Coordinates of C-alpha atoms in Angstrom, one line a residue:
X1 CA 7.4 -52.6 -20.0
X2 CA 10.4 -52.7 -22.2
X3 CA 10.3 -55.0 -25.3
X4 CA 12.3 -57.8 -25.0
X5 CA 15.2 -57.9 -27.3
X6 CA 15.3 -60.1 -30.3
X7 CA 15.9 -63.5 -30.1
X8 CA 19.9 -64.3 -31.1
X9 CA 18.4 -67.6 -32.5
X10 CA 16.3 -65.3 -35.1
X11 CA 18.3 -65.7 -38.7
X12 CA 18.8 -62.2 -40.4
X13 CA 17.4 -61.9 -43.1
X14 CA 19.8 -61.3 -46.4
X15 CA 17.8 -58.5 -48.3
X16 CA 14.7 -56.1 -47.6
X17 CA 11.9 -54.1 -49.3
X18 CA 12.7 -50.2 -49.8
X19 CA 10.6 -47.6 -52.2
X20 CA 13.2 -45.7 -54.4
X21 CA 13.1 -43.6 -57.3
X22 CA 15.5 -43.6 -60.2
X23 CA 14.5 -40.7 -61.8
X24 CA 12.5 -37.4 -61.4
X25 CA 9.1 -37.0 -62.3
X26 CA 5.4 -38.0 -60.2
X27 CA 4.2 -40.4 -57.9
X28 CA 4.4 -43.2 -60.0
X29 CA 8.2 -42.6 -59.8
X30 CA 8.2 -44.1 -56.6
X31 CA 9.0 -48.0 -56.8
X32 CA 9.4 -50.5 -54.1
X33 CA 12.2 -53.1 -55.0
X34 CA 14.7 -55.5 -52.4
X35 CA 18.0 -54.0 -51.7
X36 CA 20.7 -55.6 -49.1
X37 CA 19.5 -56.2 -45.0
X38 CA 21.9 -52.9 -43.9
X39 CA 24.5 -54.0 -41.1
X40 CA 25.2 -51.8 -38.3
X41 CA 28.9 -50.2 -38.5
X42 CA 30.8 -49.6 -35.0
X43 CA 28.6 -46.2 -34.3
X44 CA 25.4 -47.2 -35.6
X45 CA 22.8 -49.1 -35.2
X46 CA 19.7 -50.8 -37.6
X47 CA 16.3 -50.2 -37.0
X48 CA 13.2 -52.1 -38.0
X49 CA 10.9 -49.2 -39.0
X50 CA 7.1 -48.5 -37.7
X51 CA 6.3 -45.4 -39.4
X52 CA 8.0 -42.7 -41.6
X53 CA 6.7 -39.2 -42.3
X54 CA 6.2 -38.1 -46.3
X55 CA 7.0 -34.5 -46.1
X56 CA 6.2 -31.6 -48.6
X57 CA 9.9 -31.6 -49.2
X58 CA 10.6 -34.9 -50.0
X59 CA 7.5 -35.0 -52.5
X60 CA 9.8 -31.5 -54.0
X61 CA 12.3 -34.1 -53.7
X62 CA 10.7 -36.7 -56.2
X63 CA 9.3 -34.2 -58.3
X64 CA 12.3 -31.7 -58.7
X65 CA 10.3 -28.9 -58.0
X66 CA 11.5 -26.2 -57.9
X67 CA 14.2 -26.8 -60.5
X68 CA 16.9 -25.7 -57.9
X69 CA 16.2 -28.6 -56.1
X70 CA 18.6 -30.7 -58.3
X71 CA 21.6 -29.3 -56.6
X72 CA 20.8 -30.5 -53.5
X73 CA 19.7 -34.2 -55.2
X74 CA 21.5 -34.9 -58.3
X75 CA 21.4 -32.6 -61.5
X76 CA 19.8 -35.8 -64.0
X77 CA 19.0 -38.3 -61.7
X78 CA 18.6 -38.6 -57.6
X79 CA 21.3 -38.9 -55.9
X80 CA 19.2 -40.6 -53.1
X81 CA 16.6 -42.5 -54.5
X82 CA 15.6 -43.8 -51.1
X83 CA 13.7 -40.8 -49.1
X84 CA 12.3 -40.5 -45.3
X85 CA 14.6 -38.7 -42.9
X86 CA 11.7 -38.2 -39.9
X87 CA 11.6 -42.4 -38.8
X88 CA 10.6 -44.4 -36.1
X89 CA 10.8 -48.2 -35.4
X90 CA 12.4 -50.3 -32.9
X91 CA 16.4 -51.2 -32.6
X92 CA 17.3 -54.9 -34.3
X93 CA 21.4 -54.0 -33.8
X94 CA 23.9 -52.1 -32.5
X95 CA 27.6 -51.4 -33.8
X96 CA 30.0 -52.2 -30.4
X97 CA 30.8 -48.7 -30.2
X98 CA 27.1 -48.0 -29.5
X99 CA 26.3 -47.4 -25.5
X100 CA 23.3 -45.9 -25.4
X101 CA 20.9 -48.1 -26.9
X102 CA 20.1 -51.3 -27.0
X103 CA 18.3 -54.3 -29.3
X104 CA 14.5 -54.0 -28.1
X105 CA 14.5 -49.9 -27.3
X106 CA 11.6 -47.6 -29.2
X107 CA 13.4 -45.1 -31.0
X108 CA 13.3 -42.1 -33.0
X109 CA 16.0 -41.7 -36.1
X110 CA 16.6 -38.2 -38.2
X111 CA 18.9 -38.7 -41.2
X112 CA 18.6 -35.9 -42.6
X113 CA 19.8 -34.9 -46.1
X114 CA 21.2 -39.1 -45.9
X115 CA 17.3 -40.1 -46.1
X116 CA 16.7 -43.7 -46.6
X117 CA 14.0 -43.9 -44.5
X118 CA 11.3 -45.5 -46.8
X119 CA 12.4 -48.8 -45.9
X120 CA 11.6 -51.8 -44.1
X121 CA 15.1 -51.5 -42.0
X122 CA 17.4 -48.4 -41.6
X123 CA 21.3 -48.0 -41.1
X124 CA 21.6 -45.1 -39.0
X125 CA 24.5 -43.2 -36.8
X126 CA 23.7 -43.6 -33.6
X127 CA 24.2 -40.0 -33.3
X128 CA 21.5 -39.2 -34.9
X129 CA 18.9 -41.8 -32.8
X130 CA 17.0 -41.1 -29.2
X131 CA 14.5 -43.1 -27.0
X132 CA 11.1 -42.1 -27.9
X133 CA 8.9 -41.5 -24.3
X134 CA 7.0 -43.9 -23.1
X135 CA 3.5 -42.7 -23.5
X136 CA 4.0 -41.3 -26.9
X137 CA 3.3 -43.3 -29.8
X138 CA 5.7 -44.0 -32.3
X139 CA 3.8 -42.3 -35.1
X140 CA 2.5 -39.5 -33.4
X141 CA 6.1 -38.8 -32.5
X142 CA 7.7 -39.2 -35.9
X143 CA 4.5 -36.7 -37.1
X144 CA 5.5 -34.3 -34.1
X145 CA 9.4 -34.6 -35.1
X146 CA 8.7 -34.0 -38.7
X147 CA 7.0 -30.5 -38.4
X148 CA 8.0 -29.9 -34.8
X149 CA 11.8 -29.7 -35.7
X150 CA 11.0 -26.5 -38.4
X151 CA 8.5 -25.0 -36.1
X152 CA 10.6 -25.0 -33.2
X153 CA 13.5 -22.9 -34.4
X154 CA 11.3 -20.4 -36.1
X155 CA 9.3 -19.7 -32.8
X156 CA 11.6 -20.2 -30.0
X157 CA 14.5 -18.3 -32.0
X158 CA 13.4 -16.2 -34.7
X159 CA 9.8 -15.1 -33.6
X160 CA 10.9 -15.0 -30.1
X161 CA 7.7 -16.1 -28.9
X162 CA 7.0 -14.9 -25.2
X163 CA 4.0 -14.4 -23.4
X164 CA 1.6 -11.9 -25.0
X165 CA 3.1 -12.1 -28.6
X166 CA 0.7 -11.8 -31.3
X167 CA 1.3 -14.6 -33.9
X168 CA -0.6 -15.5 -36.9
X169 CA 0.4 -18.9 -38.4
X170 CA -0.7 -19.4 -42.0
X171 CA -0.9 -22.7 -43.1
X172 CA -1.6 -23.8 -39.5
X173 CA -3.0 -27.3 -40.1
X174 CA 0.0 -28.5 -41.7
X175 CA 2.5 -30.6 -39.9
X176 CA 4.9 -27.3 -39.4
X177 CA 2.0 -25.5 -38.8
X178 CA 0.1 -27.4 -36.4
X179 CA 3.2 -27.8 -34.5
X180 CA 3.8 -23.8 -34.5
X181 CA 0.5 -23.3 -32.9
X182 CA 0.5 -25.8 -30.2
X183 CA 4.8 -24.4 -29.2
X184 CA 3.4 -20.5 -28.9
X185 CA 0.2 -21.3 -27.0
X186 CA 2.2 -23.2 -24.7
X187 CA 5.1 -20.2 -24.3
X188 CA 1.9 -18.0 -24.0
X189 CA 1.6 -16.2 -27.3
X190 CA -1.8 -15.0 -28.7
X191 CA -2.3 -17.5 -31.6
X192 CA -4.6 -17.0 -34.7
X193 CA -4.4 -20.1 -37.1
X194 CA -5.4 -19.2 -40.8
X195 CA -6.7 -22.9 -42.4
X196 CA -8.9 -24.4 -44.6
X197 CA -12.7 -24.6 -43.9
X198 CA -12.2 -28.7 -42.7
X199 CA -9.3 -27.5 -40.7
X200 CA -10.9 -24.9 -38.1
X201 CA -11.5 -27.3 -35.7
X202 CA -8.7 -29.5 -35.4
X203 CA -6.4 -26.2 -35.4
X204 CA -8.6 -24.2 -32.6
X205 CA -7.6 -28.0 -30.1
X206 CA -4.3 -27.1 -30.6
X207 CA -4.6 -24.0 -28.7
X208 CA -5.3 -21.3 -31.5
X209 CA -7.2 -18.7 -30.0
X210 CA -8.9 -17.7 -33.0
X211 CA -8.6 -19.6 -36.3
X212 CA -9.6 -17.7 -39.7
X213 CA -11.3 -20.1 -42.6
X214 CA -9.1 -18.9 -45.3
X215 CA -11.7 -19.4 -48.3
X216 CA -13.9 -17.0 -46.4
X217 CA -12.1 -14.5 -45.3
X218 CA -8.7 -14.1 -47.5
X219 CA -5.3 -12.4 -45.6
X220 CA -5.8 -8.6 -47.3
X221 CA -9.2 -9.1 -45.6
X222 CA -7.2 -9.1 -41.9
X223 CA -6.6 -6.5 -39.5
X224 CA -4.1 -7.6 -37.7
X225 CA -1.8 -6.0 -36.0
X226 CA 0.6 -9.2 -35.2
X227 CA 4.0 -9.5 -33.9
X228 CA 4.9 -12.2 -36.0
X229 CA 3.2 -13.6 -39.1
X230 CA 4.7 -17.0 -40.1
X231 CA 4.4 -18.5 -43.1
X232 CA 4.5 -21.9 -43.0
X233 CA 2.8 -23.2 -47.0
X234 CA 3.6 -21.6 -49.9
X235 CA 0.3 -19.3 -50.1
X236 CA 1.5 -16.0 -48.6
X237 CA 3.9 -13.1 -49.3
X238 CA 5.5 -10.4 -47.1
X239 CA 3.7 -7.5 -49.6
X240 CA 0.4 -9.7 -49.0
X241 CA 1.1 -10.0 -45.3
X242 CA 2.9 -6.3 -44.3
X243 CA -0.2 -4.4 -43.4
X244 CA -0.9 -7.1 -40.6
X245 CA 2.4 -6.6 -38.9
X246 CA 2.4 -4.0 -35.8
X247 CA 5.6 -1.5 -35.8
X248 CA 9.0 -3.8 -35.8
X249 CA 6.9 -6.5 -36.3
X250 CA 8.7 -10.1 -38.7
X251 CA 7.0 -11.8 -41.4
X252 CA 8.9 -15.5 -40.8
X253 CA 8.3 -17.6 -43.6
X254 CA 9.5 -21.4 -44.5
X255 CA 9.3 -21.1 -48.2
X256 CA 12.2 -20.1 -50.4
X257 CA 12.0 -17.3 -52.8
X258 CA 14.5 -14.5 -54.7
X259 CA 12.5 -11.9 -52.8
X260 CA 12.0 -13.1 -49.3
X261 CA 16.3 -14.1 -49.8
X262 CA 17.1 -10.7 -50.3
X263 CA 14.8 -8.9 -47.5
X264 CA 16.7 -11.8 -45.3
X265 CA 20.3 -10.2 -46.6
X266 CA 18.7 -6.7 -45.5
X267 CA 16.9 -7.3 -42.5
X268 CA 19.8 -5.9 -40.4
X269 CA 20.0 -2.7 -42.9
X270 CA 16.0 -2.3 -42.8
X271 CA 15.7 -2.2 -39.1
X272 CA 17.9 0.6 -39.0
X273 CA 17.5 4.1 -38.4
X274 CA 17.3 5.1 -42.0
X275 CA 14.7 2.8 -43.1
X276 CA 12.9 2.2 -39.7
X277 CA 10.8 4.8 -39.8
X278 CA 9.6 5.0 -43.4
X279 CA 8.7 0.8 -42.8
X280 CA 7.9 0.8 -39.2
X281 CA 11.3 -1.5 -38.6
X282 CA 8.6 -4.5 -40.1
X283 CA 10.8 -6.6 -41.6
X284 CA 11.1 -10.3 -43.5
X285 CA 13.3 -13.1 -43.1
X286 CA 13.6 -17.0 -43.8
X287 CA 15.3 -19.2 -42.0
X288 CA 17.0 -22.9 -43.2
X289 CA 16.4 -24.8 -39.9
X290 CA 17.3 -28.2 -41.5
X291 CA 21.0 -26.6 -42.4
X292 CA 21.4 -26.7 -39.0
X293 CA 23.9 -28.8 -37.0
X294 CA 22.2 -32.2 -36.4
X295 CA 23.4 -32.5 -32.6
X296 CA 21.3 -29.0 -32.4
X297 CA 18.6 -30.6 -34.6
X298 CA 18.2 -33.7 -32.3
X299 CA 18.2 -31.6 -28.9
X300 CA 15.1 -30.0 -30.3
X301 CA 13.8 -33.2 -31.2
X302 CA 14.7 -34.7 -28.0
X303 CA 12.6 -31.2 -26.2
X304 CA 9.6 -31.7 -28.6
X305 CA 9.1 -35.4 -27.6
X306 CA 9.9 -34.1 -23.7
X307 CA 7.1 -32.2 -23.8
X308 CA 4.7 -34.5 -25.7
X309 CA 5.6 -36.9 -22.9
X310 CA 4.3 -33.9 -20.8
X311 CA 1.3 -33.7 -22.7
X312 CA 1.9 -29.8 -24.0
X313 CA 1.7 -30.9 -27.4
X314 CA 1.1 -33.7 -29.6
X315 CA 1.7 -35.2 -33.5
X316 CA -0.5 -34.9 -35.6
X317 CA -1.6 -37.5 -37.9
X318 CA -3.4 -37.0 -40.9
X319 CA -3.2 -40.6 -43.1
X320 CA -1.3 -43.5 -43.1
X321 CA -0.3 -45.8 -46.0
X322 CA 1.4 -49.1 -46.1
X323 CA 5.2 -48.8 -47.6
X324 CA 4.8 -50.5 -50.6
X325 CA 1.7 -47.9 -51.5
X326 CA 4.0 -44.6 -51.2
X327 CA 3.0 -43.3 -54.6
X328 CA -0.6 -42.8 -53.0
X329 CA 0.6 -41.1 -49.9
X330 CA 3.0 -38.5 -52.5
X331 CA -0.4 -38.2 -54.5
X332 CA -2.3 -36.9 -51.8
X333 CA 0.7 -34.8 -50.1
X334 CA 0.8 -33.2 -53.8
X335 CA -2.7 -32.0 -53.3
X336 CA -1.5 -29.3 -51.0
X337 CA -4.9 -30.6 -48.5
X338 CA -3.0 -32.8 -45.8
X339 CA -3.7 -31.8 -41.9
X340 CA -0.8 -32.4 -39.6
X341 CA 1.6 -35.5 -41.0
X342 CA 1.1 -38.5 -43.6
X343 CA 2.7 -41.7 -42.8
X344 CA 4.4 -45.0 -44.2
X345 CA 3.7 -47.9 -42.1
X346 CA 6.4 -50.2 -43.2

């Protein structure tokens, strides 16, 4: 049953509680403070968020780290000091150009590089907002939208997962990871999940059909041959990962770096007939799926939730901290041990 919509008699309040940081630097950066109760423009609408994921990339973010990252946030200070872009919550207004939803409705909101999601209340575009399913919780959604909207891309597009393909996933408890695993077993791929020891579990539900405890047996330790090996943490490397690739096989990975940039440049020269045979055609690429266009962004996120509605895959949820405690949910994400996604519960 629908929630009913919020009472006109209700009085708005005039300010409300968002975490922001001012400058760079750890955790403790992180800061919650009162700011103005947003007010839905023509094409958006206001949200009063449930949950919000803290991504590796926003703790980057925070930190800085890498160095690069300032040009994307603000060279001395950030340009956003409000993060979250994965949020979900329920609708409290809606501009008069807005049609599609309505005060009351369970929603999911992406804002991308705009953030701002660490907040009791959001502005949004309505653009960039869809109906979350009943029968799939709000948080497990926002955890399934966080990594599910990376992961998607990578194995529907890039790896070209069909059925039969041999993918490993390293880093396959994280929330990219976890979501890889569980989108090939379900296109029929043969799945092996590299993880921690406390991992091998949880990543062998999600459909892995064998899972490697990566502080017992270490990647130059593997066989292989894959199809695909996707990267998904920052632990591997295409020279540490080649020997596992069959002939023509990709190394996919979701971490920047000078080297894997420039075998992306000349992945088109090195599968050709020149180099193909000295290499095998095995070749590496990245891919930026968050620079993609955000009506493609939300059709995958719209998919994802279709099919966690179907029950072919789910979010996974590792912790959950109230708002105002933020720092300790970057403090744990910084330790590199999360499973799945880590949560704000405003």
């Amino acid at each position: 049953m629908p929630a009913p919509s919020p009472s006109t008699d209700t009085p708005t309040p005039a300010t409300t509680t968002v975490v922001a940081h001012h400058r760079y630097g750890p955790p403790e950066v992180l800061v919650a403070e009162r700011a103005p109760m947003p007010v839905a423009g023509a094409d958006e609408v206001v949200l009063a968020v449930e949950a919000v994921a803290v991504s590796r990339a926003e703790a980057a973010f925070r930190a800085a780290r890498p160095a690069v990252a300032r040009l994307a946030t603000g060279l001395l200070r950030p340009r956003r000091p409000v993060l979250g872009g994965d949020v979900g919550g329920r609708v409290l207004a809606v501009g008069a150009g807005v049609t599609h939803l309505r005060p009351g409705d369970r929603v999911l909101a992406q804002t991308g590089i705009a953030m701002g999601g660490y907040a009791r209340h959001l502005r949004a575009p309505a653009t960039a907002v869809l109906p979350v399913p009943d029968g799939v919780p709000t948080p497990e959604a926002v955890a399934l939208a966080e990594g599910g909207s990376t992961a998607l891309p990578f194995v529907r597009d890039h790896a070209r997962v069909r059925p039969g393909t041999r993918l490993l996933v390293n880093g396959a408890s994280g929330a990219v990871g976890a979501a890889a695993v569980q989108l090939a077993a379900h296109l029929g791929a043969e799945v092996t999940g590299v993880c921690s020891t406390d991992h091998v579990e949880l990543v062998r539900s999600l459909g892995a059909a064998s899972v490697v405890d990566r502080t017992r047996t270490p990647l130059e330790a593997l066989a292989g041959p894959y199809d695909v090996v996707l990267n998904a943490v920052g632990t591997s490397s295409f020279r540490r990962c080649r020997h596992l690739l069959a002939p023509g096989g990709s190394y996919l990975t979701t971490v920047p770096g000078a080297g894997i940039l420039v075998r992306t440049a000349l992945r088109p020269v090195l599968r050709g007939p020149l180099l193909r045979g000295p290499l095998g055609g095995r070749t590496a690429a990245i891919a930026f799926t968050g620079l993609r266009p955000a009506a493609d962004r939300l059709a995958d996120v719209r998919h994802l939730l279709d099919l966690a509605a179907a029950g072919a895959v789910r979010g996974v949820v590792d912790r959950t901290w109230p708002l105002e405690e933020a720092a300790a949910a970057h403090a744990y994400v910084d330790t590199g041990r999360k499973a799945g996604t880590v949560l704000l519960l405003p």
